[in-house]
CSV table of C-alpha atoms and ligand atoms in Angstrom, one decimal:
chain,number,residue,atom,x,y,z
E,719,UNK,CA,195.3,247.5,125.6
E,720,UNK,CA,192.3,245.3,125.1
E,721,UNK,CA,191.3,242.5,127.5
E,722,UNK,CA,189.7,239.5,125.8
E,723,UNK,CA,187.4,237.4,127.9
E,724,UNK,CA,187.0,233.9,126.4
E,725,UNK,CA,183.7,232.0,126.4
E,726,UNK,CA,185.1,229.3,128.7
E,727,UNK,CA,182.6,228.1,131.3
E,728,UNK,CA,179.6,230.4,131.1
E,729,UNK,CA,177.1,231.4,133.8
E,730,UNK,CA,173.4,230.4,133.5
E,731,UNK,CA,172.2,232.8,136.2
E,732,UNK,CA,173.2,236.3,137.4
E,733,UNK,CA,174.2,236.0,141.1
E,734,UNK,CA,176.5,237.6,143.5
E,735,UNK,CA,177.7,234.1,144.4
E,736,UNK,CA,179.4,233.7,141.0
E,737,UNK,CA,183.1,234.1,141.2
E,738,UNK,CA,184.5,236.7,138.7
E,739,UNK,CA,186.3,235.3,135.7
E,740,UNK,CA,188.0,238.7,135.0
E,741,UNK,CA,188.8,242.0,136.7
E,742,UNK,CA,188.7,245.1,134.6
E,743,UNK,CA,189.0,248.9,135.1
E,744,UNK,CA,186.7,251.6,133.8
E,745,UNK,CA,187.8,252.8,130.4
E,746,UNK,CA,189.5,249.4,129.5
E,747,UNK,CA,188.6,248.0,126.1
E,748,UNK,CA,187.0,244.6,126.9
E,749,UNK,CA,186.3,242.1,124.2
E,750,UNK,CA,183.7,239.5,125.4
E,751,UNK,CA,183.3,236.3,123.5
E,752,UNK,CA,180.0,234.5,123.6
E,753,UNK,CA,178.2,231.3,122.7
E,754,UNK,CA,174.8,231.4,121.1
E,755,UNK,CA,171.7,231.0,123.3
E,756,UNK,CA,171.8,227.2,122.8
E,757,UNK,CA,175.5,227.2,123.8
E,758,UNK,CA,176.2,226.1,120.2
E,759,UNK,CA,174.4,222.8,120.7
E,760,UNK,CA,172.3,223.1,117.5
E,761,UNK,CA,174.6,221.8,114.7
E,762,UNK,CA,171.7,220.5,112.6
E,763,UNK,CA,168.1,221.4,111.9
E,764,UNK,CA,167.2,217.8,112.8
E,765,UNK,CA,168.5,218.2,116.4
E,766,UNK,CA,166.1,216.3,118.7
E,767,UNK,CA,164.6,218.0,121.8
E,768,UNK,CA,166.2,215.2,123.9
E,769,UNK,CA,169.6,215.7,122.4
E,770,UNK,CA,169.8,219.2,123.9
E,771,UNK,CA,171.0,219.9,127.4
E,772,UNK,CA,168.3,222.4,128.4
E,773,UNK,CA,170.3,223.4,131.5
E,774,UNK,CA,172.8,225.0,129.1
E,775,UNK,CA,170.4,227.6,127.6
E,776,UNK,CA,171.1,231.3,127.6
E,777,UNK,CA,174.7,231.1,128.7
E,778,UNK,CA,176.4,234.4,129.5
E,779,UNK,CA,180.2,235.1,129.6
E,780,UNK,CA,181.2,236.4,133.0
E,781,UNK,CA,180.9,237.6,135.7
E,782,UNK,CA,183.3,240.4,135.0
E,783,UNK,CA,184.3,242.4,138.1
E,784,UNK,CA,184.5,246.2,137.3
E,785,UNK,CA,186.8,248.1,139.7
E,786,UNK,CA,185.1,250.9,141.5
E,787,UNK,CA,181.6,249.6,140.9
E,788,UNK,CA,179.7,250.0,144.2
E,789,UNK,CA,176.0,249.3,145.2
E,790,UNK,CA,173.9,252.4,144.5
E,791,UNK,CA,176.1,253.6,141.6
E,792,UNK,CA,175.3,252.9,137.9
E,793,UNK,CA,177.3,250.8,135.5
E,794,UNK,CA,177.6,252.4,132.0
E,795,UNK,CA,178.3,249.8,129.3
E,796,UNK,CA,179.4,251.5,126.1
E,797,UNK,CA,178.9,248.9,123.3
E,798,UNK,CA,181.5,249.7,120.7
E,799,UNK,CA,181.4,246.7,118.4
E,800,UNK,CA,179.4,243.5,117.9
E,801,UNK,CA,180.9,240.7,115.7
E,802,UNK,CA,179.0,237.6,114.9
E,803,UNK,CA,180.0,234.2,113.5
E,804,UNK,CA,179.0,233.1,110.0
E,805,UNK,CA,176.1,230.9,110.9
E,806,UNK,CA,172.9,231.6,112.9
E,807,UNK,CA,170.1,229.5,114.2
E,808,UNK,CA,166.4,230.3,114.6
E,809,UNK,CA,163.9,228.3,116.6
E,810,UNK,CA,160.3,228.0,117.6
E,811,UNK,CA,157.8,225.3,118.5
E,812,UNK,CA,155.1,224.0,120.7
E,813,UNK,CA,154.3,226.3,123.6
E,814,UNK,CA,157.1,228.7,122.6
E,815,UNK,CA,156.4,232.3,121.8
E,816,UNK,CA,153.2,233.8,120.7
E,817,UNK,CA,152.3,231.1,118.1
E,818,UNK,CA,153.3,228.2,120.3
E,819,UNK,CA,149.7,227.1,120.8
E,820,UNK,CA,149.4,226.3,117.1
E,821,UNK,CA,152.8,224.7,116.5
E,822,UNK,CA,153.7,221.1,117.0
E,823,UNK,CA,157.3,220.2,117.1
E,824,UNK,CA,160.4,222.1,118.2
E,825,UNK,CA,161.8,223.5,114.9
E,826,UNK,CA,165.2,224.9,114.0
E,827,UNK,CA,166.5,226.7,111.0
E,828,UNK,CA,170.2,227.2,110.4
E,829,UNK,CA,171.1,230.2,108.4
E,830,UNK,CA,174.5,231.0,106.8
E,831,UNK,CA,175.6,234.6,107.2
E,832,UNK,CA,177.4,236.2,104.3
E,833,UNK,CA,178.3,239.9,103.7
E,834,UNK,CA,176.1,241.2,106.5
E,835,UNK,CA,173.1,239.3,105.2
E,836,UNK,CA,171.4,236.3,106.8
E,837,UNK,CA,170.4,233.7,104.2
E,838,UNK,CA,167.0,232.5,105.1
E,839,UNK,CA,166.0,231.1,101.7
E,840,UNK,CA,166.4,231.9,98.0
E,841,UNK,CA,164.1,234.9,98.3
E,842,UNK,CA,164.9,236.2,101.8
E,843,UNK,CA,168.3,237.7,102.8
E,844,UNK,CA,167.7,239.3,106.2
E,845,UNK,CA,169.7,242.5,106.7
E,846,UNK,CA,171.9,242.6,109.8
E,847,UNK,CA,170.3,244.0,112.9
E,848,UNK,CA,172.9,242.9,115.4
E,849,UNK,CA,172.1,243.1,119.1
E,850,UNK,CA,172.8,241.7,122.5
E,851,UNK,CA,170.0,239.7,124.1
E,852,UNK,CA,171.4,239.0,127.6
E,853,UNK,CA,173.3,241.8,129.4
E,854,UNK,CA,173.3,242.5,133.1
E,855,UNK,CA,174.8,242.5,136.6
E,856,UNK,CA,174.3,240.5,139.7
E,857,UNK,CA,170.8,241.2,141.0
E,858,UNK,CA,170.1,242.6,144.5
E,859,UNK,CA,168.6,239.3,145.8
E,860,UNK,CA,169.4,235.7,145.0
E,861,UNK,CA,170.1,234.3,141.5
E,862,UNK,CA,168.1,235.2,138.4
E,863,UNK,CA,168.3,232.7,135.5
E,864,UNK,CA,169.9,234.2,132.4
E,865,UNK,CA,166.6,233.7,130.5
E,866,UNK,CA,164.7,236.2,132.7
E,867,UNK,CA,165.0,240.0,132.5
E,868,UNK,CA,164.7,242.4,135.4
E,869,UNK,CA,166.1,245.5,137.1
E,870,UNK,CA,169.6,244.0,136.8
E,871,UNK,CA,169.3,243.6,133.1
E,872,UNK,CA,169.5,239.9,132.0
E,873,UNK,CA,167.5,238.6,129.1
E,874,UNK,CA,166.3,242.1,128.0
E,875,UNK,CA,166.0,241.1,124.3
E,876,UNK,CA,165.8,244.7,123.2
E,877,UNK,CA,166.7,245.7,119.7
E,878,UNK,CA,168.3,249.0,120.8
E,879,UNK,CA,171.1,247.2,122.6
E,880,UNK,CA,173.5,247.4,119.8
E,881,UNK,CA,176.7,249.0,118.4
E,882,UNK,CA,177.1,252.6,119.4
E,883,UNK,CA,174.6,252.4,122.3
E,884,UNK,CA,175.3,252.8,126.0
E,885,UNK,CA,173.3,250.7,128.5
E,886,UNK,CA,173.1,252.1,132.1
E,887,UNK,CA,172.4,249.4,134.7
E,888,UNK,CA,171.9,249.9,138.5
E,889,UNK,CA,174.7,248.3,140.5
E,890,UNK,CA,173.7,246.1,143.4
E,891,UNK,CA,177.0,244.5,144.5
E,892,UNK,CA,180.6,245.4,144.6
E,893,UNK,CA,182.3,245.0,141.2
E,894,UNK,CA,178.8,244.8,139.6
E,895,UNK,CA,179.6,241.2,138.3
E,896,UNK,CA,178.7,241.9,134.7
E,897,UNK,CA,177.8,239.2,132.2
E,898,UNK,CA,176.8,239.2,128.5
E,899,UNK,CA,175.6,236.6,125.9
E,900,UNK,CA,172.7,235.7,123.6
E,901,UNK,CA,173.7,237.8,120.6
E,902,UNK,CA,171.3,238.1,117.6
E,903,UNK,CA,172.4,238.8,114.0
E,904,UNK,CA,168.8,240.1,113.7
E,905,UNK,CA,165.7,240.3,115.8
E,906,UNK,CA,162.4,242.1,115.5
E,907,UNK,CA,160.7,244.0,118.3
E,908,UNK,CA,158.7,241.4,120.4
E,909,UNK,CA,160.9,238.4,119.4
E,910,UNK,CA,157.5,236.9,118.8
E,911,UNK,CA,158.6,233.3,117.9
E,912,UNK,CA,160.9,233.1,120.9
E,913,UNK,CA,164.2,233.5,119.0
E,914,UNK,CA,166.1,236.0,117.0
E,915,UNK,CA,168.8,234.8,114.6
E,916,UNK,CA,170.8,233.3,117.4
E,917,UNK,CA,174.5,233.5,117.0
E,918,UNK,CA,177.9,233.3,118.8
E,919,UNK,CA,180.3,236.1,118.5
E,920,UNK,CA,182.0,238.8,120.5
E,921,UNK,CA,181.1,242.2,121.9
E,922,UNK,CA,183.6,245.0,122.5
E,923,UNK,CA,182.6,247.2,125.4
E,924,UNK,CA,184.0,249.8,127.7
E,925,UNK,CA,182.7,250.3,131.3
E,926,UNK,CA,182.2,253.5,133.2
E,927,UNK,CA,181.0,253.8,136.8
E,928,UNK,CA,178.6,256.7,137.4
E,929,UNK,CA,177.3,258.1,140.6
E,930,UNK,CA,175.2,260.9,139.2
E,931,UNK,CA,172.3,258.9,137.7
E,932,UNK,CA,169.3,257.9,139.8
E,933,UNK,CA,167.8,254.9,137.9
E,934,UNK,CA,166.1,251.7,139.1
E,935,UNK,CA,165.9,249.9,135.7
E,936,UNK,CA,168.2,249.6,132.7
E,937,UNK,CA,168.3,252.8,130.7
E,938,UNK,CA,169.6,252.8,127.1
E,939,UNK,CA,171.1,255.8,125.3
E,940,UNK,CA,171.8,256.1,121.6
E,941,UNK,CA,172.1,258.9,119.1
E,942,UNK,CA,168.3,259.1,118.7
E,943,UNK,CA,167.5,259.4,122.4
E,944,UNK,CA,167.0,257.4,125.6
E,945,UNK,CA,164.8,254.4,126.6
E,946,UNK,CA,163.8,253.2,130.0
E,947,UNK,CA,163.7,249.4,129.8
E,948,UNK,CA,161.3,247.7,132.3
E,949,UNK,CA,160.4,244.0,132.6
E,950,UNK,CA,157.4,242.8,134.5
E,951,UNK,CA,154.9,239.8,134.6
E,952,UNK,CA,152.6,241.6,132.2
E,953,UNK,CA,153.3,243.9,129.3
E,954,UNK,CA,150.8,246.4,130.7
E,955,UNK,CA,152.7,246.7,133.9
E,956,UNK,CA,156.0,246.9,132.1
E,957,UNK,CA,154.8,249.7,129.8
E,958,UNK,CA,153.2,251.7,132.5
E,959,UNK,CA,156.3,251.4,134.8
E,960,UNK,CA,158.6,252.4,132.0
E,961,UNK,CA,156.7,255.6,131.5
E,962,UNK,CA,156.6,256.4,135.2
E,963,UNK,CA,160.3,255.6,135.7
E,964,UNK,CA,161.2,257.8,132.8
E,965,UNK,CA,159.1,260.7,134.0
E,966,UNK,CA,160.6,260.4,137.5
E,967,UNK,CA,164.1,260.2,136.0
E,968,UNK,CA,163.7,263.3,133.8
E,969,UNK,CA,161.7,265.5,136.2
E,970,UNK,CA,164.7,266.7,138.3
E,971,UNK,CA,166.4,268.0,135.1
E,972,UNK,CA,163.4,270.1,134.1
E,973,UNK,CA,161.3,273.0,135.5
E,974,UNK,CA,158.2,271.2,134.4
E,975,UNK,CA,155.7,270.0,137.0
E,976,UNK,CA,154.3,266.5,136.8
E,977,UNK,CA,151.3,267.5,134.7
E,978,UNK,CA,153.3,269.5,132.1
E,979,UNK,CA,156.0,266.8,131.8
E,980,UNK,CA,153.4,264.1,131.4
E,981,UNK,CA,151.6,266.2,128.6
E,982,UNK,CA,154.9,266.6,126.9
E,983,UNK,CA,155.8,262.9,127.1
E,984,UNK,CA,152.4,262.1,125.8
E,985,UNK,CA,153.2,264.3,122.8
E,986,UNK,CA,156.8,263.2,122.0
E,987,UNK,CA,157.6,260.0,123.9
E,988,UNK,CA,157.0,256.5,122.5
E,989,UNK,CA,155.9,253.4,124.5
E,990,UNK,CA,157.5,250.5,122.7
E,991,UNK,CA,157.7,246.7,123.0
E,992,UNK,CA,161.0,245.0,123.5
E,993,UNK,CA,160.0,241.3,123.9
E,994,UNK,CA,156.8,239.4,124.7
E,995,UNK,CA,158.1,235.8,125.0
E,996,UNK,CA,160.4,235.6,128.1
E,997,UNK,CA,159.4,234.7,131.6
E,998,UNK,CA,158.9,238.4,132.2
E,999,UNK,CA,157.8,240.8,129.4
E,1000,UNK,CA,159.8,243.9,128.5
E,1001,UNK,CA,158.6,247.3,127.4
E,1002,UNK,CA,160.5,250.5,127.0
E,1003,UNK,CA,159.6,254.2,126.9
E,1004,UNK,CA,161.6,256.2,124.4
E,1005,UNK,CA,162.3,259.9,124.6
E,1006,UNK,CA,164.0,261.7,121.6
E,1007,UNK,CA,167.4,263.3,122.0
E,1008,UNK,CA,166.2,266.8,121.0
E,1009,UNK,CA,164.1,266.9,124.2
E,1010,UNK,CA,167.3,266.2,126.2
E,1011,UNK,CA,169.2,268.9,124.3
E,1012,UNK,CA,166.5,271.4,124.9
E,1013,UNK,CA,166.8,271.0,128.7
E,1014,UNK,CA,170.6,270.8,128.6
E,1015,UNK,CA,170.6,267.1,129.6
E,1016,UNK,CA,174.0,266.1,128.1
E,1017,UNK,CA,174.9,263.5,130.8
E,1018,UNK,CA,173.6,260.5,128.8
V,516,CA,CA1,167.1,236.1,124.6
V,517,ZN,ZN1,168.6,234.9,121.9
Protein backbone atom coordinates (compact mmCIF):
# COMPACT_ATOMS: atom_id res chain seq x y z
CA UNK A 1 0.00 0.00 0.00
CA UNK A 2 1.24 3.47 -0.81
CA UNK A 3 1.93 6.08 1.83
CA UNK A 4 1.18 9.63 0.70
CA UNK A 5 3.00 12.45 2.43
CA UNK A 6 1.25 15.75 1.93
CA UNK A 7 3.04 19.05 1.46
CA UNK A 8 1.82 20.49 4.78
CA UNK A 9 4.43 22.52 6.61
CA UNK A 10 7.71 22.05 4.73
CA UNK A 11 11.30 22.29 5.95
CA UNK A 12 13.71 24.99 4.74
CA UNK A 13 16.85 23.31 6.04
CA UNK A 14 18.04 19.72 6.40
CA UNK A 15 18.82 19.09 10.06
CA UNK A 16 18.72 16.29 12.57
CA UNK A 17 16.69 18.66 14.78
CA UNK A 18 13.66 18.48 12.47
CA UNK A 19 10.94 16.20 13.79
CA UNK A 20 9.85 13.51 11.29
CA UNK A 21 6.49 14.01 9.57
CA UNK A 22 6.26 10.33 8.60
CA UNK A 23 7.82 6.95 9.35
CA UNK A 24 8.23 4.51 6.47
CA UNK A 25 9.79 1.11 5.89
CA UNK A 26 12.24 0.13 3.17
CA UNK A 27 10.29 -1.17 0.19
CA UNK A 28 7.15 0.90 0.91
CA UNK A 29 5.79 2.91 -1.98
CA UNK A 30 5.97 6.53 -0.79
CA UNK A 31 4.29 9.38 -2.64
CA UNK A 32 5.74 12.74 -1.66
CA UNK A 33 3.83 15.89 -2.58
CA UNK A 34 5.80 19.09 -3.05
CA UNK A 35 5.49 22.86 -3.53
CA UNK A 36 7.52 24.61 -6.19
CA UNK A 37 10.75 26.31 -5.08
CA UNK A 38 8.85 29.54 -4.33
CA UNK A 39 6.35 27.62 -2.20
CA UNK A 40 3.74 28.49 -4.84
CA UNK A 41 3.97 32.22 -4.06
CA UNK A 42 4.31 33.36 -7.70
CA UNK A 43 0.77 33.58 -9.02
CA UNK A 44 1.55 36.37 -11.50
CA UNK A 45 4.50 37.48 -13.63
CA UNK A 46 4.12 40.91 -12.03
CA UNK A 47 4.83 39.61 -8.52
CA UNK A 48 7.00 42.17 -6.67
CA UNK A 49 10.22 41.25 -4.91
CA UNK A 50 8.75 42.62 -1.68
CA UNK A 51 5.58 40.57 -2.03
CA UNK A 52 7.58 37.36 -1.69
CA UNK A 53 8.44 35.83 1.65
CA UNK A 54 12.07 34.95 0.91
CA UNK A 55 12.23 32.79 4.03
CA UNK A 56 9.94 30.35 2.26
CA UNK A 57 12.21 29.49 -0.68
CA UNK A 58 13.23 25.93 -1.59
CA UNK A 59 10.80 24.16 0.72
CA UNK A 60 11.19 20.40 1.00
CA UNK A 61 8.59 17.92 2.19
CA UNK A 62 9.82 15.96 5.17
CA UNK A 63 11.69 14.84 7.07
CA UNK A 64 10.74 11.24 6.45
CA UNK A 65 12.15 8.72 8.93
CA UNK A 66 13.24 5.51 7.17
CA UNK A 67 13.22 2.48 9.47
CA UNK A 68 16.59 0.77 9.63
CA UNK A 69 18.56 3.75 8.37
CA UNK A 70 21.69 4.08 10.51
CA UNK A 71 24.72 6.38 10.36
CA UNK A 72 27.41 4.85 8.13
CA UNK A 73 24.89 3.05 5.91
CA UNK A 74 23.59 4.34 2.59
CA UNK A 75 20.05 5.35 1.70
CA UNK A 76 18.98 4.24 -1.77
CA UNK A 77 16.11 6.31 -3.15
CA UNK A 78 14.49 4.63 -6.13
CA UNK A 79 12.61 7.32 -8.07
CA UNK A 80 9.69 5.56 -9.71
CA UNK A 81 7.56 8.43 -10.90
CA UNK A 82 7.49 12.22 -11.07
CA UNK A 83 4.17 14.02 -11.63
CA UNK A 84 4.06 17.76 -12.11
CA UNK A 85 1.23 20.31 -11.99
CA UNK A 86 -0.03 22.05 -15.09
CA UNK A 87 1.74 25.37 -14.60
CA UNK A 88 5.41 26.17 -14.12
CA UNK A 89 7.38 29.32 -13.34
CA UNK A 90 10.82 30.47 -14.46
CA UNK A 91 12.82 33.26 -12.88
CA UNK A 92 16.02 35.22 -13.19
CA UNK A 93 17.22 38.74 -12.40
CA UNK A 94 19.80 41.05 -10.98
CA UNK A 95 22.69 39.18 -9.33
CA UNK A 96 21.03 35.85 -10.00
CA UNK A 97 22.70 33.15 -12.05
CA UNK A 98 25.44 33.58 -14.63
CA UNK A 99 23.80 36.56 -16.39
CA UNK A 100 22.76 38.37 -13.22
CA UNK A 101 25.41 41.09 -13.65
CA UNK A 102 23.62 42.22 -16.83
CA UNK A 103 20.03 41.95 -15.68
CA UNK A 104 18.05 44.60 -13.85
CA UNK A 105 14.82 43.49 -12.27
CA UNK A 106 13.69 40.22 -10.86
CA UNK A 107 11.67 38.59 -13.66
CA UNK A 108 9.17 35.77 -13.74
CA UNK A 109 7.62 33.81 -16.55
CA UNK A 110 4.63 31.59 -15.93
CA UNK A 111 4.26 28.72 -18.35
CA UNK A 112 1.21 26.50 -18.84
CA UNK A 113 2.03 22.82 -19.21
CA UNK A 114 0.00 20.77 -21.69
CA UNK A 115 0.57 17.26 -22.97
CA UNK A 116 4.11 17.00 -21.62
CA UNK A 117 5.11 20.29 -23.23
CA UNK A 118 5.90 23.56 -21.47
CA UNK A 119 4.40 26.46 -23.41
CA UNK A 120 7.08 29.17 -23.36
CA UNK A 121 5.76 31.19 -26.31
CA UNK A 122 4.13 30.63 -29.71
CA UNK A 123 7.36 29.21 -31.15
CA UNK A 124 8.73 27.34 -28.18
CA UNK A 125 7.17 24.32 -26.53
CA UNK A 126 9.80 22.90 -24.20
CA UNK A 127 9.83 19.09 -24.03
CA UNK A 128 9.47 17.58 -20.57
CA UNK A 129 12.73 16.94 -18.77
CA UNK A 130 11.29 16.28 -15.34
CA UNK A 131 13.65 16.14 -12.38
CA UNK A 132 13.99 16.68 -8.66
CA UNK A 133 16.11 19.67 -7.55
CA UNK A 134 16.21 19.22 -3.78
CA UNK A 135 16.67 15.72 -2.37
CA UNK A 136 18.62 14.75 0.71
CA UNK A 137 19.01 13.65 4.30
CA UNK A 138 19.97 15.35 7.55
CA UNK A 139 23.63 16.40 7.30
CA UNK A 140 26.29 15.27 9.72
CA UNK A 141 26.65 18.69 11.38
CA UNK A 142 24.14 21.43 12.06
CA UNK A 143 21.48 22.63 9.63
CA UNK A 144 22.02 23.14 5.89
CA UNK A 145 19.60 25.44 4.09
CA UNK A 146 17.59 23.62 1.41
CA UNK A 147 19.10 25.97 -1.20
CA UNK A 148 22.60 24.56 -0.66
CA UNK A 149 23.87 21.19 -1.91
CA UNK A 150 26.42 18.98 -0.15
CA UNK A 151 27.42 15.50 0.96
CA UNK A 152 23.91 15.03 2.32
CA UNK A 153 22.31 15.89 -1.03
CA UNK A 154 20.12 18.99 -0.74
CA UNK A 155 19.84 21.38 -3.69
CA UNK A 156 21.73 19.13 -6.13
CA UNK A 157 19.90 20.50 -9.21
CA UNK A 158 21.14 17.58 -11.28
CA UNK A 159 19.22 16.66 -14.44
CA UNK A 160 19.91 12.95 -13.94
CA UNK A 161 17.77 12.87 -10.77
CA UNK A 162 14.67 11.74 -12.58
CA UNK A 163 12.21 8.90 -13.15
CA UNK A 164 13.86 5.50 -13.25
CA UNK A 165 17.05 6.63 -11.51
CA UNK A 166 18.27 5.65 -8.05
CA UNK A 167 20.08 8.15 -5.85
CA UNK A 168 22.37 6.75 -3.14
CA UNK A 169 22.98 9.15 -0.23
CA UNK A 170 25.26 8.64 2.79
CA UNK A 171 23.25 8.40 6.04
CA UNK A 172 24.45 10.52 8.95
CA UNK A 173 21.63 10.10 11.48
CA UNK A 174 19.20 7.42 12.59
CA UNK A 175 16.19 7.31 10.26
CA UNK A 176 18.14 9.33 7.64
CA UNK A 177 15.51 12.15 7.88
CA UNK A 178 14.90 12.37 4.16
CA UNK A 179 13.33 15.36 2.39
CA UNK A 180 12.47 16.23 -1.20
CA UNK A 181 11.21 19.29 -3.13
CA UNK A 182 12.01 21.78 -5.90
CA UNK A 183 10.85 19.77 -8.88
CA UNK A 184 11.50 21.01 -12.40
CA UNK A 185 9.40 20.21 -15.48
CA UNK A 186 12.59 20.97 -17.42
CA UNK A 187 16.09 22.18 -16.64
CA UNK A 188 19.34 22.34 -18.57
CA UNK A 189 22.72 21.32 -17.18
CA UNK A 190 24.11 24.30 -15.28
CA UNK A 191 20.71 25.85 -14.49
CA UNK A 192 22.47 28.97 -15.73
CA UNK A 193 19.72 31.53 -15.11
CA UNK A 194 19.10 30.25 -11.54
CA UNK A 195 15.83 28.42 -12.20
CA UNK A 196 14.44 25.52 -14.15
CA UNK A 197 10.77 25.37 -15.01
CA UNK A 198 9.81 25.36 -11.34
CA UNK A 199 6.75 23.33 -10.55
CA UNK A 200 4.85 21.64 -7.72
CA UNK A 201 3.95 18.00 -7.99
CA UNK A 202 4.64 14.65 -6.47
CA UNK A 203 7.38 12.05 -6.55
CA UNK A 204 6.83 8.33 -6.00
CA UNK A 205 9.86 6.72 -4.39
CA UNK A 206 10.91 3.53 -2.63
CA UNK A 207 13.70 3.48 -0.07
CA UNK A 208 16.27 0.81 0.56
CA UNK A 209 18.98 0.81 3.23
CA UNK A 210 22.34 -0.50 2.04
CA UNK A 211 25.41 -1.37 4.07
CA UNK A 212 27.64 -2.55 1.21
CA UNK A 213 28.41 0.81 -0.41
CA UNK A 214 31.27 3.02 0.65
CA UNK A 215 30.34 6.50 -0.61
CA UNK A 216 30.90 9.96 0.84
CA UNK A 217 28.77 11.91 -1.66
CA UNK A 218 25.49 11.29 -3.47
CA UNK A 219 25.86 8.68 -6.21
CA UNK A 220 23.32 8.35 -8.99
CA UNK A 221 22.56 5.22 -10.94
CA UNK A 222 20.50 4.93 -14.12
CA UNK A 223 20.32 2.64 -17.15
CA UNK A 224 23.23 4.42 -18.82
CA UNK A 225 25.64 4.31 -15.88
CA UNK A 226 26.56 5.94 -12.59
CA UNK A 227 27.51 9.48 -11.58
CA UNK A 228 29.29 10.72 -8.45
CA UNK A 229 27.73 14.10 -7.56
CA UNK A 230 29.95 16.52 -5.67
CA UNK A 231 29.26 20.09 -4.51
CA UNK A 232 32.03 22.49 -3.51
CA UNK A 233 32.75 26.23 -3.34
CA UNK A 234 34.22 26.13 -6.85
CA UNK A 235 33.36 24.07 -9.91
CA UNK A 236 37.03 23.11 -10.29
CA UNK A 237 37.10 21.58 -6.85
CA UNK A 238 33.72 19.90 -7.38
CA UNK A 239 34.81 18.34 -10.69
CA UNK A 240 38.16 17.15 -9.37
CA UNK A 241 36.65 15.63 -6.24
CA UNK A 242 33.91 13.87 -8.23
CA UNK A 243 36.60 12.14 -10.32
CA UNK A 244 38.66 11.18 -7.30
CA UNK A 245 35.68 9.90 -5.31
CA UNK A 246 34.50 7.84 -8.29
CA UNK A 247 37.91 6.28 -8.80
CA UNK A 248 38.17 5.47 -5.08
CA UNK A 249 34.68 3.99 -5.17
CA UNK A 250 35.35 1.78 -8.22
CA UNK A 251 38.88 0.71 -7.38
CA UNK A 252 38.01 -2.10 -4.89
CA UNK A 253 35.74 -3.72 -7.52
CA UNK A 254 38.56 -3.98 -10.05
CA UNK A 255 42.03 -5.47 -10.33
CA UNK A 256 43.32 -2.27 -11.92
CA UNK A 257 45.90 -0.18 -10.10
CA UNK A 258 45.40 3.55 -9.66
CA UNK A 259 47.28 4.38 -12.88
CA UNK A 260 45.41 1.95 -15.14
CA UNK A 261 42.03 2.83 -13.64
CA UNK A 262 42.77 6.54 -14.12
CA UNK A 263 43.77 5.94 -17.76
CA UNK A 264 40.59 4.03 -18.35
CA UNK A 265 38.42 6.70 -16.70
CA UNK A 266 40.16 9.31 -18.80
CA UNK A 267 39.14 7.35 -21.89
CA UNK A 268 35.53 6.49 -21.00
CA UNK A 269 34.33 8.66 -18.09
CA UNK A 270 32.75 12.07 -18.46
CA UNK A 271 33.18 15.08 -16.18
CA UNK A 272 29.86 16.93 -16.32
CA UNK A 273 28.30 20.06 -14.86
CA UNK A 274 25.16 19.77 -12.73
CA UNK A 275 24.65 23.39 -11.68
CA UNK A 276 26.70 26.59 -11.44
CA UNK A 277 24.26 28.93 -9.64
CA UNK A 278 23.71 27.65 -6.09
CA UNK A 279 25.73 28.66 -2.98
CA UNK A 280 27.94 25.63 -3.73
CA UNK A 281 28.57 24.43 -7.29
CA UNK A 282 27.87 20.88 -8.38
CA UNK A 283 29.76 18.66 -10.80
CA UNK A 284 29.46 14.97 -11.49
CA UNK A 285 31.66 12.28 -12.95
CA UNK A 286 29.80 9.79 -15.10
CA UNK A 287 30.91 6.22 -15.85
CA UNK A 288 29.03 4.13 -18.43
CA UNK A 289 27.12 0.99 -17.44
CA UNK A 290 29.14 -1.25 -19.77
CA UNK A 291 32.25 -0.65 -17.68
CA UNK A 292 30.35 -1.84 -14.57
CA UNK A 293 29.12 -4.92 -16.43
CA UNK A 294 32.62 -5.76 -17.63
CA UNK A 295 33.81 -5.91 -14.00
CA UNK A 296 30.68 -7.64 -12.72
CA UNK A 297 29.58 -4.62 -10.69
CA UNK A 298 25.84 -5.29 -10.57
CA UNK A 299 25.26 -3.83 -7.14
CA UNK A 300 24.08 -0.38 -8.39
CA1 LIG B 1 17.11 24.14 -7.05
ZN1 LIG C 1 14.21 24.68 -8.61
